[in-house]
């Protein structure tokens, strides 16, 4: 193990390490801690320029309650859910199939199709922006959740295919060969043999895509406009416009907007990290 | 096919189970009538295409085709509503004389270079956290935390952090006697200020890649190195970092892509200001095509094409590396 395990070092370094650890963490999360503190302060503290002093009263509950009752925040959160969940299902379903096709079959165009997905996934959003917005307008899906979901599914399929294909490549191929010898139909191989083995990949990918889509801002701004379809990342700007200079409320709003992916991460940590670091080890 | 060595018993069991589930004939196929349909003969070559069809169609429709459209649109003048007018290379000519374009290009370069700092920083934190003391798992998660938050919130958090009147940064600077700096209002600092905000989640990402990589470093090589008297930095440089190559490659890819995609932070923190000094190509393109500065879709498309070509250099390199690796298998 590198660096040298702490148990094998001098006593003084052990003690300094144990004190450095929490200090480093506080320093690392300082901007976030500041916002968290803001969200518990009453409005009067900001009027009196008591920014960093002790809160004159603890108003956390009032502030967060106001985020949910005094604004469109619940609607934005709901929109985010309705955008994120179908996208995750759609992109994962499509990429299970493309990943299977590219991971199991050998044919000439295989590597080129694979590279098309990979390259498309790296493309800057701006090169797609005008045509995709136009397409969405023409289909009558501008400013709808469906329009946003369809695009997200298509775009995420690139990354998901890369992920799934590499995962399937690492599965024991003899399993599929044996099934073929036994005369199992190809679609049955997919459904009964490969798909069950892909469960960990599906879990990892779902958590990742959930986070990516929940945190998307660019496409939300390009393809949607109002409270009826915008996700919370875009909604937070309207929220901040509504409560301009009410820092306690804006802080609370930001924390609410950031929370779902954070909760997802802490609940599904193992899958999340497995997904993110696929390929980081050979 | 299923040798009776103790190691393979497990796989054989799995195999048989899976086969039973898939409805394979359990004993033999001798009694089965030989199928001679077209489908039966071509199943192997047709199946991948059937599985690929929905994904490819979606992807062509929403990603590949629009790239082509943007290229052709960059030769037109179009307000997004009326008729598009063919103007040849005029958009590119205008780009050539556009100061805002050069500011954006310069900032893109600064982003690219500065963002790479996330890689050594991530490695440093990963080395710091690669221990087995109690509670280290929680520490690792909390260090990773910034990556999970949306860039919009990161932007807001840092905007308030930098705020000249109440921001924590100036509060701390004031504590050591430095006069307040309006980071986001100063044209010399603004891009760097935003990049630091971007580095925060990006470093967390690189950190998690390296933590995973460090886990897989061969302990025997480390011991061998120790016996040869390698220590500290020498050990890191000659033994550890070469083994972290796959992690470094991915960190490099995601950092480059992240740097060139920077949009959310700029939009939230400064909206391109002050005086357009914090624009990058991705933001400038959006501004030209979709904001109150007018709906100049063709001109926007030409900016997007330039950004795309820059990205293409890296994409080509990534694909080439992947291709080498595929061949090596």
Coordinates of C-alpha atoms in Angstrom, one line a residue:
Chain A
X1 CA 0.0 0.0 0.0
X2 CA 1.2 3.5 -0.8
X3 CA 1.7 5.8 0.9
X4 CA 3.1 3.9 4.0
X5 CA 0.1 2.8 6.2
X6 CA -0.3 5.2 9.1
X7 CA 0.0 2.3 11.6
X8 CA 3.6 1.8 10.5
X9 CA 4.7 5.4 10.9
X10 CA 5.9 7.4 13.8
X11 CA 3.6 8.3 16.6
X12 CA 3.9 12.0 16.0
X13 CA 2.9 11.6 12.3
X14 CA 0.0 9.5 13.4
X15 CA -1.3 12.2 15.6
X16 CA -0.8 14.9 13.1
X17 CA -2.5 12.9 10.4
X18 CA -5.5 12.4 12.7
X19 CA -5.8 16.1 13.3
X20 CA -5.1 17.1 9.7
X21 CA -7.8 15.0 8.4
X22 CA -10.8 16.9 9.8
X23 CA -9.1 20.2 9.2
X24 CA -8.5 19.4 5.6
X25 CA -12.1 18.3 5.2
X26 CA -13.5 21.5 6.7
X27 CA -11.2 23.6 4.5
X28 CA -12.3 21.5 1.4
X29 CA -16.0 22.0 2.1
X30 CA -15.7 25.5 3.4
X31 CA -17.8 27.2 0.6
X32 CA -20.5 24.7 1.1
X33 CA -20.5 25.0 4.9
X34 CA -20.9 28.7 4.5
X35 CA -24.0 28.2 2.4
X36 CA -25.4 25.7 4.9
X37 CA -24.8 28.3 7.7
X38 CA -26.6 31.0 5.7
X39 CA -29.6 28.8 5.2
X40 CA -30.2 28.7 8.9
X41 CA -30.0 32.4 9.5
X42 CA -32.9 34.8 9.8
X43 CA -33.4 37.6 7.3
X44 CA -32.6 40.2 10.0
X45 CA -29.0 39.0 10.2
X46 CA -28.4 40.0 6.6
X47 CA -30.1 43.4 7.1
X48 CA -27.8 44.0 10.0
X49 CA -24.7 42.8 8.1
X50 CA -24.3 40.0 10.6
X51 CA -23.0 37.7 7.9
X52 CA -20.5 35.6 9.8
X53 CA -21.4 36.1 13.4
X54 CA -23.5 33.8 15.5
X55 CA -27.1 33.6 14.0
X56 CA -29.4 35.9 16.1
X57 CA -32.0 33.1 15.9
X58 CA -32.1 29.7 14.4
X59 CA -34.5 29.9 11.4
X60 CA -33.6 26.8 9.5
X61 CA -37.1 25.4 9.7
X62 CA -38.8 28.6 8.6
X63 CA -36.4 29.1 5.7
X64 CA -36.7 25.6 4.3
X65 CA -40.5 25.6 4.8
X66 CA -40.7 28.8 2.8
X67 CA -38.7 27.2 -0.1
X68 CA -41.4 24.6 -0.3
X69 CA -44.5 26.8 0.3
X70 CA -43.6 30.2 -1.0
X71 CA -42.2 29.4 -4.4
X72 CA -42.5 27.1 -7.4
X73 CA -39.7 24.9 -6.1
X74 CA -41.9 21.8 -5.5
X75 CA -43.0 22.0 -9.2
X76 CA -39.4 22.3 -10.4
X77 CA -38.4 19.4 -8.2
X78 CA -41.2 17.3 -9.6
X79 CA -40.3 18.3 -13.2
X80 CA -36.7 17.1 -12.5
X81 CA -38.0 13.8 -11.3
X82 CA -40.2 13.4 -14.5
X83 CA -37.2 14.3 -16.7
X84 CA -34.6 12.2 -14.9
X85 CA -36.4 8.9 -14.3
X86 CA -37.6 8.3 -17.9
X87 CA -34.2 9.3 -19.2
X88 CA -32.4 6.8 -16.9
X89 CA -34.8 4.0 -18.0
X90 CA -34.6 4.9 -21.7
X91 CA -30.9 5.3 -21.9
X92 CA -30.1 2.2 -19.9
X93 CA -32.5 0.1 -21.9
X94 CA -31.2 1.3 -25.2
X95 CA -27.6 0.8 -24.2
X96 CA -28.1 -2.6 -22.8
X97 CA -29.1 -3.6 -26.3
X98 CA -26.3 -1.6 -28.1
X99 CA -23.8 -2.7 -25.6
X100 CA -24.8 -6.4 -26.1
X101 CA -24.6 -6.1 -29.9
X102 CA -21.2 -4.4 -29.8
X103 CA -19.8 -6.5 -27.0
X104 CA -20.8 -9.9 -28.2
X105 CA -20.8 -10.0 -32.0
X106 CA -17.9 -9.7 -34.3
X107 CA -18.7 -7.9 -37.5
X108 CA -16.8 -5.4 -39.7
X109 CA -18.6 -2.2 -38.7
X110 CA -18.5 -3.0 -35.0
X111 CA -15.6 -0.9 -34.0
X112 CA -16.8 2.0 -36.1
X113 CA -20.2 2.1 -34.7
X114 CA -18.7 1.9 -31.2
X115 CA -16.4 4.8 -32.1
X116 CA -19.4 6.8 -33.4
X117 CA -21.1 6.4 -30.0
X118 CA -17.9 7.3 -28.1
X119 CA -17.1 10.3 -30.3
X120 CA -20.6 11.6 -30.2
X121 CA -20.5 11.5 -26.4
X122 CA -17.5 13.8 -26.3
X123 CA -19.0 16.4 -28.7
X124 CA -19.5 19.9 -27.4
X125 CA -23.2 20.6 -26.7
X126 CA -23.1 23.8 -28.7
X127 CA -22.6 22.0 -32.0
X128 CA -26.0 20.3 -31.4
X129 CA -27.8 23.2 -29.8
X130 CA -29.4 25.0 -32.8
X131 CA -30.4 22.0 -34.8
X132 CA -31.7 20.1 -31.7
X133 CA -33.7 23.1 -30.6
X134 CA -35.1 23.4 -34.1
X135 CA -36.0 19.7 -34.3
X136 CA -37.7 19.9 -31.0
X137 CA -39.7 23.0 -32.1
X138 CA -40.7 21.3 -35.3
X139 CA -41.9 18.3 -33.5
X140 CA -44.0 20.5 -31.2
X141 CA -42.0 19.4 -28.2
X142 CA -40.3 22.7 -27.3
X143 CA -40.9 23.5 -23.7
X144 CA -42.1 20.0 -22.9
X145 CA -40.6 17.4 -20.6
X146 CA -40.9 14.9 -23.4
X147 CA -38.8 16.9 -25.7
X148 CA -36.0 17.2 -23.1
X149 CA -36.3 13.5 -22.2
X150 CA -36.0 12.3 -25.8
X151 CA -32.9 14.3 -26.4
X152 CA -31.3 13.2 -23.1
X153 CA -31.9 9.6 -23.9
X154 CA -30.3 9.9 -27.3
X155 CA -27.3 11.8 -26.1
X156 CA -26.7 9.6 -23.0
X157 CA -26.9 6.5 -25.1
X158 CA -23.4 7.4 -26.3
X159 CA -21.8 7.2 -22.9
X160 CA -24.0 4.3 -21.8
X161 CA -23.0 2.2 -24.8
X162 CA -19.3 2.8 -24.1
X163 CA -19.9 1.7 -20.5
X164 CA -22.1 -1.4 -21.3
X165 CA -20.0 -2.6 -24.1
X166 CA -16.8 -2.6 -22.0
X167 CA -18.6 -4.3 -19.2
X168 CA -20.0 -7.0 -21.5
X169 CA -16.6 -7.5 -23.0
X170 CA -15.3 -8.5 -19.6
X171 CA -17.9 -11.2 -19.0
X172 CA -16.9 -14.8 -19.6
X173 CA -17.6 -15.3 -23.3
X174 CA -17.6 -19.1 -23.0
X175 CA -21.0 -18.8 -21.4
X176 CA -22.4 -17.4 -24.6
X177 CA -20.6 -19.8 -26.8
X178 CA -21.8 -22.7 -24.7
X179 CA -25.4 -21.5 -25.1
X180 CA -25.0 -21.2 -28.8
X181 CA -23.8 -24.8 -29.0
X182 CA -26.9 -25.8 -27.1
X183 CA -29.0 -24.0 -29.7
X184 CA -30.3 -21.2 -27.6
X185 CA -31.8 -18.4 -29.7
X186 CA -29.7 -15.2 -29.7
X187 CA -32.4 -13.0 -28.1
X188 CA -32.7 -15.6 -25.3
X189 CA -29.0 -15.4 -24.8
X190 CA -29.4 -11.7 -24.3
X191 CA -32.5 -11.9 -22.0
X192 CA -31.6 -14.9 -19.9
X193 CA -27.8 -15.1 -19.8
X194 CA -26.3 -11.6 -20.5
X195 CA -28.9 -9.4 -18.9
X196 CA -28.9 -11.0 -15.5
X197 CA -25.1 -10.7 -15.4
X198 CA -25.4 -7.0 -16.3
X199 CA -27.2 -6.1 -13.1
X200 CA -24.2 -4.4 -11.4
X201 CA -23.6 -2.4 -14.6
X202 CA -27.2 -1.4 -14.8
X203 CA -27.2 -0.2 -11.2
X204 CA -24.0 1.8 -11.6
X205 CA -25.1 3.4 -14.8
X206 CA -28.5 4.3 -13.5
X207 CA -27.1 6.2 -10.5
X208 CA -24.6 8.0 -12.8
X209 CA -27.1 9.0 -15.4
X210 CA -29.5 10.1 -12.7
X211 CA -26.9 12.5 -11.4
X212 CA -25.8 13.7 -14.8
X213 CA -29.4 14.4 -15.9
X214 CA -30.5 15.9 -12.6
X215 CA -27.6 18.3 -12.7
X216 CA -28.1 19.3 -16.4
X217 CA -28.5 23.0 -16.9
X218 CA -27.6 23.7 -20.5
X219 CA -30.3 21.6 -22.2
X220 CA -32.9 22.7 -19.7
X221 CA -32.2 26.3 -20.7
X222 CA -32.1 25.5 -24.4
X223 CA -35.2 23.3 -24.7
X224 CA -37.5 24.5 -21.9
X225 CA -38.7 27.8 -20.7
X226 CA -41.3 27.9 -18.0
X227 CA -42.3 26.5 -14.6
X228 CA -44.4 23.8 -16.3
X229 CA -41.4 22.0 -17.7
X230 CA -38.1 23.4 -16.4
X231 CA -36.0 21.2 -14.0
X232 CA -34.8 22.5 -10.7
X233 CA -31.3 23.5 -12.0
X234 CA -33.0 26.1 -14.2
X235 CA -35.7 26.8 -11.7
X236 CA -33.2 27.8 -9.1
X237 CA -32.4 30.9 -11.2
X238 CA -36.0 32.0 -11.2
X239 CA -36.2 31.2 -7.5
X240 CA -33.2 33.5 -6.9
X241 CA -34.8 36.2 -9.0
X242 CA -37.9 36.0 -6.9
X243 CA -35.9 36.2 -3.6
X244 CA -33.2 38.6 -4.8
X245 CA -30.8 39.4 -2.0
X246 CA -32.7 37.1 0.4
X247 CA -29.5 35.1 0.9
X248 CA -31.0 32.9 3.6
X249 CA -33.7 31.7 1.2
X250 CA -31.4 31.4 -1.8
X251 CA -29.0 29.3 0.3
X252 CA -31.8 27.0 1.4
X253 CA -33.1 26.8 -2.1
X254 CA -29.7 25.8 -3.5
X255 CA -29.4 23.1 -0.9
X256 CA -32.8 21.7 -1.7
X257 CA -31.9 21.7 -5.4
X258 CA -28.6 19.9 -4.7
X259 CA -29.9 17.3 -2.3
X260 CA -31.5 14.5 -4.5
X261 CA -28.3 13.5 -6.3
X262 CA -26.4 13.8 -3.0
X263 CA -28.9 11.5 -1.4
X264 CA -28.6 9.1 -4.4
X265 CA -24.8 9.2 -4.0
X266 CA -24.8 8.3 -0.4
X267 CA -27.4 5.6 -0.8
X268 CA -25.8 4.0 -3.8
X269 CA -22.2 4.9 -3.1
X270 CA -20.7 1.5 -4.1
X271 CA -22.5 1.5 -7.5
X272 CA -21.8 5.1 -8.1
X273 CA -18.1 4.8 -7.6
X274 CA -17.9 1.5 -9.5
X275 CA -19.6 3.3 -12.4
X276 CA -17.4 6.4 -12.3
X277 CA -14.1 4.5 -12.1
X278 CA -14.8 1.7 -14.7
X279 CA -11.7 1.5 -16.7
X280 CA -9.5 3.3 -14.1
X281 CA -8.0 -0.1 -13.2
X282 CA -6.9 -2.7 -15.7
Chain B
X1 CA -16.3 -28.1 -21.9
X2 CA -16.8 -28.4 -18.2
X3 CA -13.6 -30.0 -16.7
X4 CA -14.0 -31.3 -13.2
X5 CA -11.3 -29.3 -11.7
X6 CA -12.5 -27.8 -8.4
X7 CA -12.0 -24.2 -9.7
X8 CA -14.4 -24.4 -12.5
X9 CA -17.2 -26.1 -10.7
X10 CA -18.8 -22.8 -9.9
X11 CA -18.8 -21.4 -13.4
X12 CA -20.1 -24.7 -14.7
X13 CA -23.0 -24.5 -12.3
X14 CA -23.8 -21.0 -13.4
X15 CA -23.5 -22.0 -17.0
X16 CA -26.0 -24.9 -16.6
X17 CA -28.4 -22.7 -14.6
X18 CA -28.3 -20.0 -17.2
X19 CA -28.8 -22.5 -20.0
X20 CA -31.7 -24.0 -18.2
X21 CA -33.2 -20.6 -17.8
X22 CA -32.6 -19.8 -21.5
X23 CA -34.6 -22.8 -22.4
X24 CA -31.8 -24.8 -23.9
X25 CA -32.5 -28.5 -24.5
X26 CA -31.2 -30.3 -21.5
X27 CA -29.9 -33.5 -23.0
X28 CA -29.3 -33.5 -26.7
X29 CA -30.7 -32.0 -29.9
X30 CA -30.8 -35.2 -32.0
X31 CA -34.6 -35.4 -32.0
X32 CA -35.1 -31.8 -33.0
X33 CA -36.1 -31.1 -36.6
X34 CA -33.4 -29.2 -38.4
X35 CA -34.6 -25.6 -39.0
X36 CA -33.7 -24.3 -42.4
X37 CA -35.5 -20.9 -42.4
X38 CA -33.7 -17.7 -43.6
X39 CA -33.9 -16.4 -40.0
X40 CA -32.2 -19.5 -38.7
X41 CA -29.3 -19.2 -41.1
X42 CA -28.8 -15.5 -40.7
X43 CA -29.6 -15.2 -37.0
X44 CA -26.0 -14.6 -36.0
X45 CA -25.4 -11.8 -38.5
X46 CA -28.8 -10.1 -38.1
X47 CA -29.2 -10.1 -34.4
X48 CA -26.6 -7.3 -33.7
X49 CA -28.3 -5.0 -36.1
X50 CA -31.7 -5.5 -34.6
X51 CA -30.2 -4.8 -31.2
X52 CA -28.4 -1.7 -32.5
X53 CA -31.2 -0.3 -34.5
X54 CA -33.1 1.8 -31.8
X55 CA -29.9 3.1 -30.3
X56 CA -28.3 4.0 -33.6
X57 CA -31.5 5.7 -34.9
X58 CA -31.9 7.8 -31.8
X59 CA -28.2 8.7 -31.9
X60 CA -28.2 9.6 -35.6
X61 CA -31.3 11.7 -35.3
X62 CA -30.3 13.7 -32.2
X63 CA -26.5 13.7 -32.3
X64 CA -24.9 12.9 -35.6
X65 CA -27.3 14.5 -38.0
X66 CA -27.4 17.8 -36.0
X67 CA -23.6 18.0 -36.2
X68 CA -23.9 18.0 -40.0
X69 CA -26.7 20.5 -39.8
X70 CA -24.6 22.9 -37.7
X71 CA -21.8 22.7 -40.2
X72 CA -24.1 23.6 -43.0
X73 CA -25.9 26.2 -41.0
X74 CA -22.6 28.0 -40.3
X75 CA -22.7 29.1 -44.0
X76 CA -26.1 30.7 -43.6
X77 CA -27.5 33.8 -41.9
X78 CA -30.6 32.8 -40.0
X79 CA -32.7 34.3 -37.2
X80 CA -34.3 31.0 -36.2
X81 CA -37.7 31.9 -37.7
X82 CA -37.6 33.2 -41.3
X83 CA -35.8 31.9 -44.3
X84 CA -32.1 31.1 -44.0
X85 CA -29.9 33.1 -46.4
X86 CA -26.8 31.6 -47.8
X87 CA -23.8 33.8 -47.0
X88 CA -20.9 31.6 -47.9
X89 CA -17.9 32.0 -45.5
X90 CA -19.1 35.4 -44.2
X91 CA -19.7 34.1 -40.7
X92 CA -16.2 32.9 -40.5
X93 CA -14.9 36.1 -41.9
X94 CA -16.8 38.0 -39.2
X95 CA -15.4 35.7 -36.6
X96 CA -11.9 36.6 -37.8
X97 CA -12.5 40.2 -36.9
X98 CA -14.5 39.6 -33.7
X99 CA -12.6 40.6 -30.6
X100 CA -15.1 38.8 -28.4
X101 CA -14.2 35.6 -30.2
X102 CA -10.6 36.0 -29.4
X103 CA -11.3 36.7 -25.8
X104 CA -13.4 33.5 -25.6
X105 CA -10.7 31.5 -27.4
X106 CA -8.1 32.8 -25.0
X107 CA -10.2 32.0 -22.0
X108 CA -10.8 28.5 -23.4
X109 CA -7.1 28.0 -23.5
X110 CA -6.7 29.2 -19.9
X111 CA -9.5 26.8 -18.9
X112 CA -7.8 23.9 -20.6
X113 CA -4.4 24.6 -19.0
X114 CA -5.6 25.5 -15.5
X115 CA -8.2 22.7 -15.4
X116 CA -5.4 20.1 -15.8
X117 CA -4.3 21.1 -12.3
X118 CA -7.2 18.9 -11.1
X119 CA -5.2 15.8 -12.0
X120 CA -2.2 16.3 -9.7
X121 CA -4.5 17.9 -7.1
X122 CA -6.7 14.8 -7.2
X123 CA -3.7 12.5 -7.0
X124 CA -2.5 14.5 -4.0
X125 CA -5.7 14.2 -2.1
X126 CA -6.0 10.5 -3.1
X127 CA -2.6 9.9 -1.6
X128 CA -3.6 11.8 1.5
X129 CA -6.7 9.7 2.0
X130 CA -5.3 6.3 1.0
X131 CA -5.2 5.1 4.6
X132 CA -7.1 2.7 6.7
X133 CA -7.9 4.7 9.8
X134 CA -11.3 4.6 11.3
X135 CA -13.9 6.7 9.5
X136 CA -11.8 7.1 6.4
X137 CA -14.6 5.9 4.2
X138 CA -16.8 8.8 5.3
X139 CA -13.9 11.2 4.7
X140 CA -13.5 9.9 1.2
X141 CA -17.2 10.3 0.5
X142 CA -17.2 13.8 1.9
X143 CA -14.2 14.8 -0.1
X144 CA -16.0 13.5 -3.2
X145 CA -19.1 15.4 -2.3
X146 CA -18.6 18.5 -4.6
X147 CA -18.7 16.3 -7.7
X148 CA -22.2 15.2 -7.0
X149 CA -23.7 18.7 -6.6
X150 CA -24.9 20.4 -9.8
X151 CA -22.6 23.0 -11.4
X152 CA -25.3 25.5 -11.0
X153 CA -25.2 25.1 -7.2
X154 CA -21.4 25.1 -7.2
X155 CA -21.6 28.3 -9.1
X156 CA -24.0 29.9 -6.7
X157 CA -21.9 28.7 -3.7
X158 CA -18.7 30.2 -5.1
X159 CA -20.4 33.4 -6.2
X160 CA -21.4 34.0 -2.5
X161 CA -18.0 32.8 -1.4
X162 CA -16.3 35.5 -3.5
X163 CA -18.9 38.2 -2.7
X164 CA -17.0 41.5 -1.9
X165 CA -19.5 42.5 0.9
X166 CA -20.2 39.3 2.7
X167 CA -18.2 36.6 1.1
X168 CA -16.2 34.2 3.3
X169 CA -13.1 34.7 1.1
X170 CA -12.9 38.4 1.8
X171 CA -13.8 37.8 5.4
X172 CA -10.8 35.6 5.7
X173 CA -8.6 37.9 3.7
X174 CA -9.7 40.8 5.9
X175 CA -8.6 38.7 8.9
X176 CA -5.0 38.7 7.6
X177 CA -5.2 42.4 6.6
X178 CA -5.7 42.1 2.8
X179 CA -8.3 44.5 1.4
X180 CA -11.3 42.9 -0.2
X181 CA -11.1 41.7 -3.8
X182 CA -14.1 41.6 -6.0
X183 CA -13.0 38.4 -7.8
X184 CA -15.9 38.1 -10.2
X185 CA -16.1 41.8 -10.9
X186 CA -12.5 42.2 -11.8
X187 CA -11.6 41.4 -15.4
X188 CA -8.2 40.1 -14.5
X189 CA -9.4 37.7 -11.9
X190 CA -12.8 36.6 -13.1
X191 CA -11.8 33.7 -15.3
X192 CA -9.4 32.3 -12.7
X193 CA -12.1 32.7 -10.1
X194 CA -14.6 30.7 -12.1
X195 CA -11.9 28.0 -12.9
X196 CA -11.2 27.6 -9.2
X197 CA -14.9 26.9 -8.7
X198 CA -14.8 24.4 -11.6
X199 CA -11.6 22.7 -10.2
X200 CA -13.4 22.0 -7.0
X201 CA -15.7 19.2 -8.3
X202 CA -13.2 18.2 -11.0
X203 CA -10.5 17.5 -8.4
X204 CA -12.9 15.4 -6.5
X205 CA -13.5 13.4 -9.7
X206 CA -9.8 12.8 -10.3
X207 CA -9.4 12.0 -6.6
X208 CA -11.9 9.1 -6.8
X209 CA -10.3 7.8 -10.0
X210 CA -6.9 7.7 -8.3
X211 CA -8.2 6.2 -5.1
X212 CA -9.6 3.3 -7.1
X213 CA -6.3 3.2 -9.0
X214 CA -4.2 3.1 -5.9
X215 CA -6.3 0.2 -4.6
X216 CA -5.1 -1.9 -7.5
X217 CA -1.4 -1.0 -7.3
X218 CA 0.6 -4.2 -7.0
X219 CA 1.7 -4.4 -3.3
X220 CA 4.6 -6.7 -4.2
X221 CA 6.2 -4.1 -6.4
X222 CA 5.9 -1.6 -3.6
X223 CA 7.7 -4.0 -1.2
X224 CA 10.3 -4.7 -3.9
X225 CA 10.8 -1.0 -4.3
X226 CA 11.1 -0.5 -0.5
X227 CA 13.8 -3.2 -0.4
X228 CA 15.6 -1.4 -3.1
X229 CA 15.5 1.7 -1.0
X230 CA 12.9 3.6 -3.0
X231 CA 11.0 6.0 -0.7
X232 CA 8.6 8.9 -0.9
X233 CA 8.7 10.8 -4.1
X234 CA 11.0 8.5 -5.9
X235 CA 8.7 5.6 -5.1
X236 CA 5.7 7.6 -6.3
X237 CA 7.3 8.7 -9.5
X238 CA 9.0 5.4 -10.6
X239 CA 6.6 2.7 -9.2
X240 CA 3.2 4.2 -8.3
X241 CA 2.5 6.6 -11.1
X242 CA 3.3 4.2 -14.0
X243 CA 0.8 1.8 -12.5
X244 CA -1.8 4.5 -12.3
X245 CA -1.7 5.0 -16.1
X246 CA -5.3 3.9 -16.8
X247 CA -6.6 6.2 -14.1
X248 CA -4.5 9.1 -15.4
X249 CA -5.8 8.5 -18.9
X250 CA -9.4 8.7 -17.8
X251 CA -8.7 11.7 -15.6
X252 CA -7.1 13.4 -18.5
X253 CA -10.1 12.7 -20.8
X254 CA -12.8 13.8 -18.4
X255 CA -10.8 16.9 -17.4
X256 CA -10.3 18.1 -21.0
X257 CA -13.9 17.5 -21.9
X258 CA -15.0 19.2 -18.7
X259 CA -12.8 22.3 -19.5
X260 CA -14.2 22.6 -23.0
X261 CA -17.8 22.1 -21.8
X262 CA -17.6 24.8 -19.2
X263 CA -20.9 26.7 -19.5
X264 CA -23.0 26.3 -16.4
X265 CA -20.5 28.0 -14.1
X266 CA -20.0 31.0 -16.3
X267 CA -23.7 31.4 -17.0
X268 CA -24.5 31.3 -13.3
X269 CA -21.5 33.2 -11.8
X270 CA -20.9 36.1 -14.2
X271 CA -23.1 35.6 -17.3
X272 CA -20.0 36.3 -19.3
X273 CA -19.1 39.6 -17.6
X274 CA -17.6 41.9 -16.6
X275 CA -17.5 43.3 -20.2
X276 CA -17.6 39.8 -21.6
X277 CA -14.2 39.1 -20.1
X278 CA -15.2 35.6 -18.7
X279 CA -16.7 34.3 -21.9
X280 CA -15.6 31.1 -23.4
X281 CA -16.6 29.7 -26.8
X282 CA -19.4 27.6 -25.5
X283 CA -20.9 30.5 -23.6
X284 CA -20.3 33.1 -26.4
X285 CA -22.0 30.7 -28.9
X286 CA -25.1 30.5 -26.7
X287 CA -25.1 34.3 -26.2
X288 CA -24.9 34.9 -29.9
X289 CA -27.6 32.4 -30.9
X290 CA -30.1 32.4 -28.0
X291 CA -29.9 35.4 -25.7
X292 CA -31.0 38.9 -25.9
X293 CA -28.1 39.8 -28.1
X294 CA -30.1 38.5 -31.0
X295 CA -30.9 35.2 -32.6
X296 CA -27.9 34.8 -34.9
X297 CA -28.1 31.1 -35.4
X298 CA -25.7 30.9 -38.4
X299 CA -23.0 33.0 -36.6
X300 CA -23.5 30.9 -33.5
X301 CA -23.1 27.7 -35.6
X302 CA -19.8 28.9 -36.9
X303 CA -18.5 29.5 -33.3
X304 CA -19.8 26.0 -32.5
X305 CA -17.9 24.6 -35.4
X306 CA -14.6 26.1 -34.2
X307 CA -15.2 24.7 -30.7
X308 CA -16.1 21.3 -32.3
X309 CA -12.8 21.3 -34.3
X310 CA -10.8 22.0 -31.2
X311 CA -12.6 19.2 -29.4
X312 CA -12.1 16.9 -32.4
X313 CA -8.3 17.0 -31.9
X314 CA -8.8 15.5 -28.5
X315 CA -11.5 13.2 -29.6
X316 CA -9.3 11.8 -32.3
X317 CA -6.5 11.3 -29.8
X318 CA -8.8 9.5 -27.3
X319 CA -10.2 7.3 -30.1
X320 CA -6.7 6.5 -31.3
X321 CA -5.6 5.5 -27.8
X322 CA -8.7 3.3 -27.4
X323 CA -8.0 1.8 -30.8
X324 CA -4.4 0.9 -29.9
X325 CA -5.7 -0.7 -26.7
X326 CA -8.3 -2.7 -28.6
X327 CA -5.7 -4.0 -31.0
X328 CA -3.4 -5.0 -28.2
X329 CA -6.1 -7.3 -26.8

